[in-house]
Amino acid sequence: MSVPFVDLKWQMTIIGDEAEPRIQAVLRNCNFILGAEVEEFEKAFAAYCGCRRAIGVASGLDAIKLILRALGIGPGDEVITAANTFIATALAVSSVGATPVLVDIDRRTFNINPRLIEERITPRTKAILPVHLYGQPADMDPILDIAQRRNLLVVEDAAQGHGARYKGRRVGGLGYAAAFSFYPGKNLGACGDGGAVVTNDEGMADRIVALRNYGSKVKYHHEELGENSRLDTLQAAILSVKLKHLDEWNACRRRAAARYAESLAGVGDIFVPETIEGAEHVYHLYVVRTRQRDALMKYLLGKGIGCIIHYPVPIHLQKAYANRGWKKGDFPETEAAAQEILSLPMFAGIAEAQVDEVCTAVRSFFGA
Ligand SMILES: *Cc1c(COP(=O)(O)O)cnc(C)c1O
């Protein structure tokens, strides 16, 4: 039996009956841009995150970018973020003209190592941008503590963390503002691109509302140089339906993760994901670590088991950042992880039999 890395079709069968009339309604009304469904979803998503406001935007990248713009971060400013993340995190910083400053990760969690943040702070540092990578909240208390002492703002990249909790609180409401992505494969995914900013600051929220819509509050009156970055009405309608299932779908991911851990812990040199105290991991990705990664990956793919590396080339070694002056050896934990990590199949609706199939293959690779 082959096992796909991700299966989005399952979600569509679950939401189909509920989503179709809502999609039809948008098609009938033709209110494609900023229709009532957008505000309906924004209200529901803000409540879900335990935040005052949510603003739907075009993508996760734009969500981070618009937050930074609303904070007035631009050329000459520095933003501290994790060395191990999807490139969008750093790109958002670069796209507003600011400089991304990377910090190496904690090898147990793959998230930013809070103990390495302070040495990277300079007079130009404006914000810390932790990422809740793979679905595990970053260790926020020490990060918030540093930010408070050093007078910096904390912006969460929650693109992989929908629904995750840190010490009982949902990600998204832990810092000053947070960015979410609704890329189809995310824990809460649209049927296309989408994103959201969430915040408790009404002023920031109003600013994003204008920035995403050509810098305009009143049609054809433009108070600042805005952008076109709106969440589609159609996507908002679909997201409202999916949001009601998110907790259940995350619970499914957590059950699959527990089953993986039970079967794989102690097999060969495999290191299964570790969760920090107080964190509720939502397993956007199930990432294991082994020194035999390349051989294991080849073996699994040969058996029809989907697996991917997140991410094979760290940001500081990407060609796109060649002129930033980073070099091999700058972030040793991130570089080591890139050689040893492997994401196994993980998605809402993954069956126990599918998890077992993957585990059997991994165990047989290690002769266990
Ligand atoms: C997906 C992702 C983004 C970007 O989201 P898009 O909607 O694809 O623009 C940003 N940060 C992280 C950590 C992500 O995984």
PDB file of C-alpha atoms and ligand atoms in Angstrom, residues 58-64 85-89 131-133 157-160 180-183 186 193-195 284 311, ligand 1:
ATOM      1  CA  ALA A  58      -3.797  37.394  -0.096  1.00  0.00           C
ATOM      2  CA  SER A  59      -1.128  35.102   1.393  1.00  0.00           C
ATOM      3  CA  GLY A  60       0.973  34.287   4.412  1.00  0.00           C
ATOM      4  CA  LEU A  61       3.909  36.150   2.930  1.00  0.00           C
ATOM      5  CA  ASP A  62       1.756  39.257   2.529  1.00  0.00           C
ATOM      6  CA  ALA A  63       0.451  38.897   6.084  1.00  0.00           C
ATOM      7  CA  ILE A  64       3.993  39.167   7.503  1.00  0.00           C
ATOM      8  CA  THR A  85      12.113  28.311   8.335  1.00  0.00           C
ATOM      9  CA  PHE A  86      10.395  28.537   4.988  1.00  0.00           C
ATOM     10  CA  ILE A  87      12.005  31.306   2.945  1.00  0.00           C
ATOM     11  CA  ALA A  88       8.818  33.420   3.039  1.00  0.00           C
ATOM     12  CA  THR A  89       9.634  34.498   6.614  1.00  0.00           C
ATOM     13  CA  VAL A 131       8.156  30.910  13.672  1.00  0.00           C
ATOM     14  CA  HIS A 132       5.992  28.118  15.088  1.00  0.00           C
ATOM     15  CA  LEU A 133       7.744  25.672  12.818  1.00  0.00           C
ATOM     16  CA  ASP A 157       4.893  33.662  11.932  1.00  0.00           C
ATOM     17  CA  ALA A 158       2.038  31.258  12.630  1.00  0.00           C
ATOM     18  CA  ALA A 159       1.770  29.964   9.053  1.00  0.00           C
ATOM     19  CA  GLN A 160       2.355  26.390  10.268  1.00  0.00           C
ATOM     20  CA  PHE A 180      -1.212  33.024   9.125  1.00  0.00           C
ATOM     21  CA  SER A 181      -1.160  31.363   5.718  1.00  0.00           C
ATOM     22  CA  PHE A 182      -4.101  29.479   4.212  1.00  0.00           C
ATOM     23  CA  TYR A 183      -2.042  27.860   1.467  1.00  0.00           C
ATOM     24  CA  LYS A 186      -1.525  24.264   5.800  1.00  0.00           C
ATOM     25  CA  ASP A 193      -3.845  31.237  -1.771  1.00  0.00           C
ATOM     26  CA  GLY A 194      -4.862  33.200   1.298  1.00  0.00           C
ATOM     27  CA  GLY A 195      -3.606  34.560   4.587  1.00  0.00           C
ATOM     28  CA  HIS A 284       1.662  20.615  10.403  1.00  0.00           C
ATOM     29  CA  TYR A 311      13.921  22.387   4.197  1.00  0.00           C
TER      30      TYR A 311
HETATM   31  C1  LIG B   1       3.662  28.816   4.181  1.00  0.00           C
HETATM   32  C2  LIG B   1       4.525  29.671   4.995  1.00  0.00           C
HETATM   33  C3  LIG B   1       4.617  31.056   4.793  1.00  0.00           C
HETATM   34  C4  LIG B   1       4.038  31.754   3.602  1.00  0.00           C
HETATM   35  O1  LIG B   1       2.702  31.548   3.366  1.00  0.00           O
HETATM   36  P1  LIG B   1       2.139  31.710   1.869  1.00  0.00           P
HETATM   37  O2  LIG B   1       0.658  31.716   2.072  1.00  0.00           O
HETATM   38  O3  LIG B   1       2.634  30.566   1.080  1.00  0.00           O
HETATM   39  O4  LIG B   1       2.630  33.013   1.358  1.00  0.00           O
HETATM   40  C5  LIG B   1       5.345  31.811   5.681  1.00  0.00           C
HETATM   41  N1  LIG B   1       5.992  31.241   6.711  1.00  0.00           N
HETATM   42  C6  LIG B   1       5.967  29.909   6.921  1.00  0.00           C
HETATM   43  C7  LIG B   1       6.688  29.351   8.102  1.00  0.00           C
HETATM   44  C8  LIG B   1       5.243  29.076   6.067  1.00  0.00           C
HETATM   45  O5  LIG B   1       5.244  27.761   6.274  1.00  0.00           O
END
